[in-house]
Tab-separated table of C-alpha atoms in Angstrom:
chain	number	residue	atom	x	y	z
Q	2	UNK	CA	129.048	84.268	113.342
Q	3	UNK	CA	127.150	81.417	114.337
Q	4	UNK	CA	128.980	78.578	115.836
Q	5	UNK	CA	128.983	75.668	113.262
Q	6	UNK	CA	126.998	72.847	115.680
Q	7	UNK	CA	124.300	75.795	115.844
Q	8	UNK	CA	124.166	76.443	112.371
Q	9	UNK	CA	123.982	72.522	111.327
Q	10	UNK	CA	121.222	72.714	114.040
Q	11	UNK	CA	119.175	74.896	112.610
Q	12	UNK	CA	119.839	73.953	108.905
Q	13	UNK	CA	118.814	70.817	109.741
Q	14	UNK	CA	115.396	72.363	111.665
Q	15	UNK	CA	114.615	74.463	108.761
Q	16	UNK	CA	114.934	72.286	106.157
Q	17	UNK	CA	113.649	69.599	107.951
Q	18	UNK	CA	110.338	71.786	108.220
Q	19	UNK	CA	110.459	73.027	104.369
Q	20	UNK	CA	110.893	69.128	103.377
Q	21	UNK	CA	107.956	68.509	105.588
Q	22	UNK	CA	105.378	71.299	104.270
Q	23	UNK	CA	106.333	70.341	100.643
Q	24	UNK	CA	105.641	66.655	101.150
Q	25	UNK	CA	102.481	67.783	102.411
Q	26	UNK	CA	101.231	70.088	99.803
Q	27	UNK	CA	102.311	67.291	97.550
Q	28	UNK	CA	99.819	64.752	99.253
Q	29	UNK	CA	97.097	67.626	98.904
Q	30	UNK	CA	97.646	68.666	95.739
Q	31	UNK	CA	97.343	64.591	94.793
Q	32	UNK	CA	94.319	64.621	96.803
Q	33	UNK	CA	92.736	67.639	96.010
Q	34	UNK	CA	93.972	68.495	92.197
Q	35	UNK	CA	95.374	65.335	90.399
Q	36	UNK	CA	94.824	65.979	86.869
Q	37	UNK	CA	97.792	69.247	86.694
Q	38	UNK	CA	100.797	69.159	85.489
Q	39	UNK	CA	103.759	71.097	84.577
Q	40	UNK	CA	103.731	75.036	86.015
Q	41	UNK	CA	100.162	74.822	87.350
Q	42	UNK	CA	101.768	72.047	89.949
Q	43	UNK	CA	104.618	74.585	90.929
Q	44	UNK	CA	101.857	77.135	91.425
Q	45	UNK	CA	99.059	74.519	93.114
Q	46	UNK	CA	101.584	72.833	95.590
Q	47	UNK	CA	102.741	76.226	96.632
Q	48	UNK	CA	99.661	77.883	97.108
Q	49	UNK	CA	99.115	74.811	99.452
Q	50	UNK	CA	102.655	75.188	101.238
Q	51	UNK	CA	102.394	78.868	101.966
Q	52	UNK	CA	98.835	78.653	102.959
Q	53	UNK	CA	99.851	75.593	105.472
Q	54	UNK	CA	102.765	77.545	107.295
Q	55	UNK	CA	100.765	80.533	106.994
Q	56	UNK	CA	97.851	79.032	108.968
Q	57	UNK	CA	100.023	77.163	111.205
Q	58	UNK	CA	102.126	80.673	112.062
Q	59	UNK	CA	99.195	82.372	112.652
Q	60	UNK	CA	98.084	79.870	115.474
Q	61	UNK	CA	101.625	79.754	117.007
Q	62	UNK	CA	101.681	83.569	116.607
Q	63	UNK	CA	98.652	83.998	118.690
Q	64	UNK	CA	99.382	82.460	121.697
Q	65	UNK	CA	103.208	83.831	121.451
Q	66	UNK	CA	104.795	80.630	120.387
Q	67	UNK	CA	106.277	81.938	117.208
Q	68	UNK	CA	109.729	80.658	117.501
Q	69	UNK	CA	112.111	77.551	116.653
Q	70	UNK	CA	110.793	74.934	118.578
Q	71	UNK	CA	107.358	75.362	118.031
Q	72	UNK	CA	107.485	76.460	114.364
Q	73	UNK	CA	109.354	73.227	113.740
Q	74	UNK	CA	107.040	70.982	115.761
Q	75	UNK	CA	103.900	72.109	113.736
Q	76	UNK	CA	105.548	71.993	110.393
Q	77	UNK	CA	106.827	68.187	110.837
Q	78	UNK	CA	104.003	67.306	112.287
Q	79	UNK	CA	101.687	68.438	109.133
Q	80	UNK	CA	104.518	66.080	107.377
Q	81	UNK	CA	103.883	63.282	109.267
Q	82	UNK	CA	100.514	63.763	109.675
Q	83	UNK	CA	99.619	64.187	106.369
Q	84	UNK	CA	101.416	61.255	105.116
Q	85	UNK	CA	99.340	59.301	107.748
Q	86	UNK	CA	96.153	60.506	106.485
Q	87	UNK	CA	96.244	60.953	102.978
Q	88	UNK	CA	96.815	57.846	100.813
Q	89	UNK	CA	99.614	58.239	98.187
Q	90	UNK	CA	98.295	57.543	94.764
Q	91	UNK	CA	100.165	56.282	91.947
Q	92	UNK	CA	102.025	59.102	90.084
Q	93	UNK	CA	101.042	58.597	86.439
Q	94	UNK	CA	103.245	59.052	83.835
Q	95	UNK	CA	102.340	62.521	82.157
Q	96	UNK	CA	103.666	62.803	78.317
Q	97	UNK	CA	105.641	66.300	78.322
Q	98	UNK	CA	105.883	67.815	74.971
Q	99	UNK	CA	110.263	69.134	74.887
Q	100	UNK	CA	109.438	72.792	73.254
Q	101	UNK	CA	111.510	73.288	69.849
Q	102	UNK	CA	115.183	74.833	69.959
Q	103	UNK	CA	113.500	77.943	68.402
Q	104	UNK	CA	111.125	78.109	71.618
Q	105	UNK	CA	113.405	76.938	74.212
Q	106	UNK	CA	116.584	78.893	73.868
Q	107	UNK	CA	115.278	82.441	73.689
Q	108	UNK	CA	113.539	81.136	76.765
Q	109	UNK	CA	116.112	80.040	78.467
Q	110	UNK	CA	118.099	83.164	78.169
Q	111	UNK	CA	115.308	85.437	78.986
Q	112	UNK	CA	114.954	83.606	82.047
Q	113	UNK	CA	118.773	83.413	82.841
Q	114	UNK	CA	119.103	87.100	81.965
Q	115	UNK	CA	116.238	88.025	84.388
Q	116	UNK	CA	117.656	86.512	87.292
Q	117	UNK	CA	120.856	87.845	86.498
Q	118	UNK	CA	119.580	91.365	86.438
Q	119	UNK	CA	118.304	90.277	89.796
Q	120	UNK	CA	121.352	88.479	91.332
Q	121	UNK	CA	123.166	91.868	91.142
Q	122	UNK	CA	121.553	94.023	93.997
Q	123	UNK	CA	120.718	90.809	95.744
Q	124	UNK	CA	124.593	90.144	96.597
Q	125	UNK	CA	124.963	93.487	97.505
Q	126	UNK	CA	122.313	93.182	100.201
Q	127	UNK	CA	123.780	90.004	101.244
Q	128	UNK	CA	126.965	91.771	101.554
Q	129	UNK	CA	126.034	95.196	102.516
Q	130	UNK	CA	122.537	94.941	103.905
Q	131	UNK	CA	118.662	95.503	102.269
Q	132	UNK	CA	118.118	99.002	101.078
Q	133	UNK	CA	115.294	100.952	100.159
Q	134	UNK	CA	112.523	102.866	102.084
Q	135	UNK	CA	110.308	100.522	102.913
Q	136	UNK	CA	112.242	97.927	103.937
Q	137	UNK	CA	113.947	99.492	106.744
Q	138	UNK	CA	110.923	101.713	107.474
Q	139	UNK	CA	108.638	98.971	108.028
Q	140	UNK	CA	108.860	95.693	106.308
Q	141	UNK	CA	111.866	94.816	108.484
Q	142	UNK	CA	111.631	96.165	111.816
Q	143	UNK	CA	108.184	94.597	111.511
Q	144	UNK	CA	109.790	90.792	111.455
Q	145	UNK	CA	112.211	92.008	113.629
Q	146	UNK	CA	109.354	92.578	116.396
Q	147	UNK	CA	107.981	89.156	115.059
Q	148	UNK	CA	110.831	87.648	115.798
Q	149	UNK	CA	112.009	89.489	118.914
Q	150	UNK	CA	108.317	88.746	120.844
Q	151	UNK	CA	107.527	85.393	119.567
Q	152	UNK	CA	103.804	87.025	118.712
Q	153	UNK	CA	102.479	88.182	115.682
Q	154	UNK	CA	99.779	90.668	117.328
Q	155	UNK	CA	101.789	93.158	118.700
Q	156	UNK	CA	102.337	96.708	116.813
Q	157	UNK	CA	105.324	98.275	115.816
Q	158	UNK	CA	104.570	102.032	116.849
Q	159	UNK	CA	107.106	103.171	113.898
Q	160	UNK	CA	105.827	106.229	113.035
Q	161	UNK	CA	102.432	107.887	113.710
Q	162	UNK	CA	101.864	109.784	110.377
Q	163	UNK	CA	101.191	106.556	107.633
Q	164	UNK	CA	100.218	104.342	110.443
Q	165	UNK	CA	102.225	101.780	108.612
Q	166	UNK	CA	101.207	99.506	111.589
Q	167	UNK	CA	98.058	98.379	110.677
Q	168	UNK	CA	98.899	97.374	107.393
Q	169	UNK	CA	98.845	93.358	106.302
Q	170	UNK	CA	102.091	91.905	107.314
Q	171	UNK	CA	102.339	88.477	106.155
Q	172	UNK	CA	105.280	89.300	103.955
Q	173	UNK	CA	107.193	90.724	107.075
Q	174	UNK	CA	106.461	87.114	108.996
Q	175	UNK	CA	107.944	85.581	106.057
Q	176	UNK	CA	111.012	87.023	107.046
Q	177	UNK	CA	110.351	86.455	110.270
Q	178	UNK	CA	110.780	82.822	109.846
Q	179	UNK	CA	114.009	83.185	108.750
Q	180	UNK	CA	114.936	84.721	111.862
Q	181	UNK	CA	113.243	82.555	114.144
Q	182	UNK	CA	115.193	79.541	112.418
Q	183	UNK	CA	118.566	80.858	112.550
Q	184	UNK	CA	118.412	84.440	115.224
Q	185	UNK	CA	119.498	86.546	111.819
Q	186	UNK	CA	117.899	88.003	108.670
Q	187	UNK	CA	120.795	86.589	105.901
Q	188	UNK	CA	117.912	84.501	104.290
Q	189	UNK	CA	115.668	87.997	103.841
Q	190	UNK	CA	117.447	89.481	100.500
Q	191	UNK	CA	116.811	86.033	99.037
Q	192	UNK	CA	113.104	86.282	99.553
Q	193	UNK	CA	112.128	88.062	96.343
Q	194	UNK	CA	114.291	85.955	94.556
Q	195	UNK	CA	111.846	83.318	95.314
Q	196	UNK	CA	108.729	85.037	94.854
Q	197	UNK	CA	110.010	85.753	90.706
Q	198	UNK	CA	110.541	82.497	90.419
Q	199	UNK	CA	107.187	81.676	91.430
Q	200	UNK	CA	106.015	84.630	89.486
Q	201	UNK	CA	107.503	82.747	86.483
Q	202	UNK	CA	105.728	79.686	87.214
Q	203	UNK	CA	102.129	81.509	87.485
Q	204	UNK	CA	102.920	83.586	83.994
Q	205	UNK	CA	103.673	79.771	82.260
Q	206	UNK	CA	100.803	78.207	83.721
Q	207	UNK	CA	98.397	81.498	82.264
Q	208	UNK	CA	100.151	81.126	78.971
Q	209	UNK	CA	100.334	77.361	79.070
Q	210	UNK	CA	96.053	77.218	78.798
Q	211	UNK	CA	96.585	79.099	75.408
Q	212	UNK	CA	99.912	77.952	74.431
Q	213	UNK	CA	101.888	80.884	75.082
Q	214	UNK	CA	103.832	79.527	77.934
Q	215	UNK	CA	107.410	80.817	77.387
Q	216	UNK	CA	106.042	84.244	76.250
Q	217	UNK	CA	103.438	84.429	79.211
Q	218	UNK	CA	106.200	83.136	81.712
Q	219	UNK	CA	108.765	85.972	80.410
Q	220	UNK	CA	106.014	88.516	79.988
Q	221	UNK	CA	104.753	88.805	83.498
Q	222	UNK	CA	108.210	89.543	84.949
Q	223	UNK	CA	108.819	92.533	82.389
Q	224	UNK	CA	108.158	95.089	85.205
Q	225	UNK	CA	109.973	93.538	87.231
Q	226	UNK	CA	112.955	93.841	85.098
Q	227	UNK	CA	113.396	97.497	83.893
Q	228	UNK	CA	114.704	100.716	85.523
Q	229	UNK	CA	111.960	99.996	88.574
Q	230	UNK	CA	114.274	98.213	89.750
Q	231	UNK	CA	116.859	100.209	90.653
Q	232	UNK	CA	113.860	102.903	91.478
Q	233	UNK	CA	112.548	101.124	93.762
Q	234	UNK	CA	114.464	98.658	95.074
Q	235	UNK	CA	113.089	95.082	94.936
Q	236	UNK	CA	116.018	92.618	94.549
Q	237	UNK	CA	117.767	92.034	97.306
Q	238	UNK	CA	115.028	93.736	99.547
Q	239	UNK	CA	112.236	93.428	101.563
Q	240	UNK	CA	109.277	95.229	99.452
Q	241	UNK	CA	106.672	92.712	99.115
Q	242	UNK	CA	105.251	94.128	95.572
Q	243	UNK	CA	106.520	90.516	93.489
Q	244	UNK	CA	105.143	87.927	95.953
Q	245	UNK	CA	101.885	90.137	96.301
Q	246	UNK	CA	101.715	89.766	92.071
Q	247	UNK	CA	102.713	85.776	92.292
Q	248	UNK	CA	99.554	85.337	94.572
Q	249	UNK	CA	97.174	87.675	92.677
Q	250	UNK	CA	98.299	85.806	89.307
Q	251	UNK	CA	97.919	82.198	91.515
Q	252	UNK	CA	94.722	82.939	92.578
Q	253	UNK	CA	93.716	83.055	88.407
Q	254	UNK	CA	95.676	80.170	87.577
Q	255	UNK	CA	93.180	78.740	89.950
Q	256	UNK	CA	90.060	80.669	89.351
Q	257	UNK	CA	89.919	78.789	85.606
Q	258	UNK	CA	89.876	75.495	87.295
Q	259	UNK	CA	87.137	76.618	89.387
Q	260	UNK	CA	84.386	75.849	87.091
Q	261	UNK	CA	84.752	71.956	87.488
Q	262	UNK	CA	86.658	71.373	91.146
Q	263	UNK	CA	85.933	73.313	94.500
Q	264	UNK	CA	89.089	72.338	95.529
Q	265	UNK	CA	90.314	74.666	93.239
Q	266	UNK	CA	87.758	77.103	94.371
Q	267	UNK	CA	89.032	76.820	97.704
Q	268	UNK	CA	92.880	77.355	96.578
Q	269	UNK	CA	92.145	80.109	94.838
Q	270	UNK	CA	90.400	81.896	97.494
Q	271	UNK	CA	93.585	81.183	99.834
Q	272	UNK	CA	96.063	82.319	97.103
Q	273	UNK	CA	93.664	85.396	97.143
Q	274	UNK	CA	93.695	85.893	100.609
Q	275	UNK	CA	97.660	85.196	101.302
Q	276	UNK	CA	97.685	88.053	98.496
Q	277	UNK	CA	95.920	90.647	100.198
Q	278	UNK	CA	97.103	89.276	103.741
Q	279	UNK	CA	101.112	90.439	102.066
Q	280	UNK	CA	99.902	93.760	100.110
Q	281	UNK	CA	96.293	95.687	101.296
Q	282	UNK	CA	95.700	96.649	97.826
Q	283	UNK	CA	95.524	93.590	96.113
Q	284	UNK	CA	91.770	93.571	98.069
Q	285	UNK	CA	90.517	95.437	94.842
Q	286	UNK	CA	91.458	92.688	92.203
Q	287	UNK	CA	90.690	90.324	94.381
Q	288	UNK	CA	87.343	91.728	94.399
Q	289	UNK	CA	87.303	91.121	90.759
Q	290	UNK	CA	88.312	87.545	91.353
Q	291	UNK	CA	85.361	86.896	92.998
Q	292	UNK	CA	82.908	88.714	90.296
Q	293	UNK	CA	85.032	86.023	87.993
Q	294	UNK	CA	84.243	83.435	90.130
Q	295	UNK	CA	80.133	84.125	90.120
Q	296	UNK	CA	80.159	84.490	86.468
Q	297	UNK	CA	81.520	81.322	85.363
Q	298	UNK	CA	79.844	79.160	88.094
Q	299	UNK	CA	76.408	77.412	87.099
Q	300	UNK	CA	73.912	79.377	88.583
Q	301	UNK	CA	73.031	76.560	90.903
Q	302	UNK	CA	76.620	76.442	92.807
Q	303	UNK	CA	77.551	80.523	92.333
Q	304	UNK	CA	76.299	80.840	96.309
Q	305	UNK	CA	78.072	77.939	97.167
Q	306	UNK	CA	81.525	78.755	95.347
Q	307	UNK	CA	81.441	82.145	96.417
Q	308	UNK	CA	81.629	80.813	100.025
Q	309	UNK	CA	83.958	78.108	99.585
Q	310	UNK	CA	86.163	81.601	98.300
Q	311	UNK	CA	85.252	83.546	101.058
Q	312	UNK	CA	86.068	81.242	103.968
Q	313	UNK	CA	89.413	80.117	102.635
Q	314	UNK	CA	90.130	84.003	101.508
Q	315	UNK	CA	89.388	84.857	105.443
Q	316	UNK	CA	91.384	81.846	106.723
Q	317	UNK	CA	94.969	83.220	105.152
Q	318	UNK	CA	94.132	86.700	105.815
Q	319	UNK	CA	92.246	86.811	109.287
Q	320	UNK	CA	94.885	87.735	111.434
Q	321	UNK	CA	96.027	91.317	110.850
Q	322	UNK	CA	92.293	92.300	110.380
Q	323	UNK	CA	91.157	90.855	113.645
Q	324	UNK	CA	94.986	92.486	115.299
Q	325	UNK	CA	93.654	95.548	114.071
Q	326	UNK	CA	89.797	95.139	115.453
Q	327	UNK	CA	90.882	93.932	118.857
Q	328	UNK	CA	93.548	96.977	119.079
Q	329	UNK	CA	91.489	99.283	117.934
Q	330	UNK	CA	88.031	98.609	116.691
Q	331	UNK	CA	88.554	98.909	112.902
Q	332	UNK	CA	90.013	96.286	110.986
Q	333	UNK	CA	90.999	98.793	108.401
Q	334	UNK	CA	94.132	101.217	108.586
């Protein structure tokens, strides 16, 4: 057990740095993305969050400063700084259309029902510890070396069969965080909990463009749901399969903004690269994001967007490629 001044301590640290990061990626998104509203701010401002601790971890992780301290240093700073920097428009008063009765209960008890199928494993692992194969084969003992050496560019020589090493870990730092905030893992079977809820938001603001929001929110989390869940244990565990979708789905939401604002561009090449920076194999429909991207740009700004993609895809994804070329020459697995 922690002793209570620790605990209030750290509490205060961490939340201190989540308050900061989220004031931030408010200023941004106000800067960068005024005109959204409704889901498509949930999915903008987090985009913006994850991609500022991300970056920020990834410097600290470098130079094997990945701890408390530090990690709360950077993330208040980007707080203060950004409220320095970045002028703080009037918020306008957006009109919100309340959906009918007939729309809004079913929705709300999908919703409630889906977490509830969720909140079921997830107190077990709180009580009893994650489960499944992945989690305690690699996701885990990954943060746990995160946490343990303060670096993010050491390996975890596992196992030498899958070479599970080399893979993308961003979702592992994730947990990692929690560690480094409070020296134990009790925030980790929370995670995915997080990561649906995001999911939702990135299904409503799809649906929300064609006025499906409730059905595109609910829709998106349907494998999620089912009998995979028990299968293969996501609730309540470490597999990163649910954030890597949120991100994937994010990087859309952003992609049909593209046409009119590079700063969307740019956000949707970080969602895209925080995606395949958490799972390796969301590289192929990212892929497609990009062939997305070149089609719907005017010809005279396809180069243009395409780099503005690119470079920000690189920026949230650059560091277990580059681990993996300085260790052994390939960036690749």
């Amino acid at each position: 057990m922690l002793p209570l001044t620790n605990y209030v301590f750290y509490t205060a640290a961490a939340v201190g740095s989540v308050g900061a990061i989220l004031w931030a990626s408010r200023l941004i998104q106000f800067r960068c993305l005024p005109d959204v509203d409704g889901p498509e701010t949930v999915v903008v401002r987090s985009i913006i969050a994850l991609s500022l601790i991300t970056a920020e971890s990834y410097l600290l992780g470098v130079i094997g400063a990945f701890s408390r301290t530090p990690l709360t240093i950077a993330f208040v700073g980007t707080g203060i700084a950004a409220n320095a920097l970045l002028a703080r428009p009037p918020v306008k008063a957006v009109a919100r259309r309340i959906p009918p009765l007939l729309v809004a209960i079913p929705a709300a008890l999908g919703i409630v029902l889906l977490f509830a199928i969720w909140l079921v494993p997830t107190i077990e692992a709180v009580r009893g510890g994650m489960r499944g194969t992945d989690a305690l084969w690699y996701h885990m003992p990954f943060a746990l070396q995160f946490y343990q050496s303060h670096s993010l560019t050491g390996f975890a020589w596992n196992e030498p069969l899958f070479q599970t090493y080399f893979y993308p870990s961003l979702g592992s730092m994730f947990h990692a965080l929690g560690m480094a905030f409070f020296d134990r893992d009790f925030l980790s079977p929370l995670v995915n909990i997080g990561w649906l809820a995001l999911l939702v938001a990135a299904g409503a603001a799809l649906g929300k463009r064609r006025g499906v929001t409730v059905a595109a929110a609910l829709g998106v989390t349907v494998p999620f749901a089912g009998n995979l869940i028990t299968e293969l244990p996501l609730a309540g565990s470490a597999t990163v399969d649910v954030g890597a979708t949120f991100l994937f789905l994010a990087s859309v939401v952003l992609l049909l903004r593209s046409q009119d604002s590079r700063s969307a561009i740019a956000l949707s090449g970080l969602a895209a690269g925080l995606g395949v920076a958490t799972k390796l194999t969301i590289a192929i429909p990212a892929i497609g994001i990009a062939i997305g991207l070149l089609l719907i740009q005017s010809r005279g700004r396809r180069l243009s967007g395409l780099v503005i993609w690119g470079v920000a895809a690189l920026g949230t994804s650059w560091l277990w490629f580059g681990r993996n070329l300085a260790e052994t020459g390939s960036p690749l697995p």
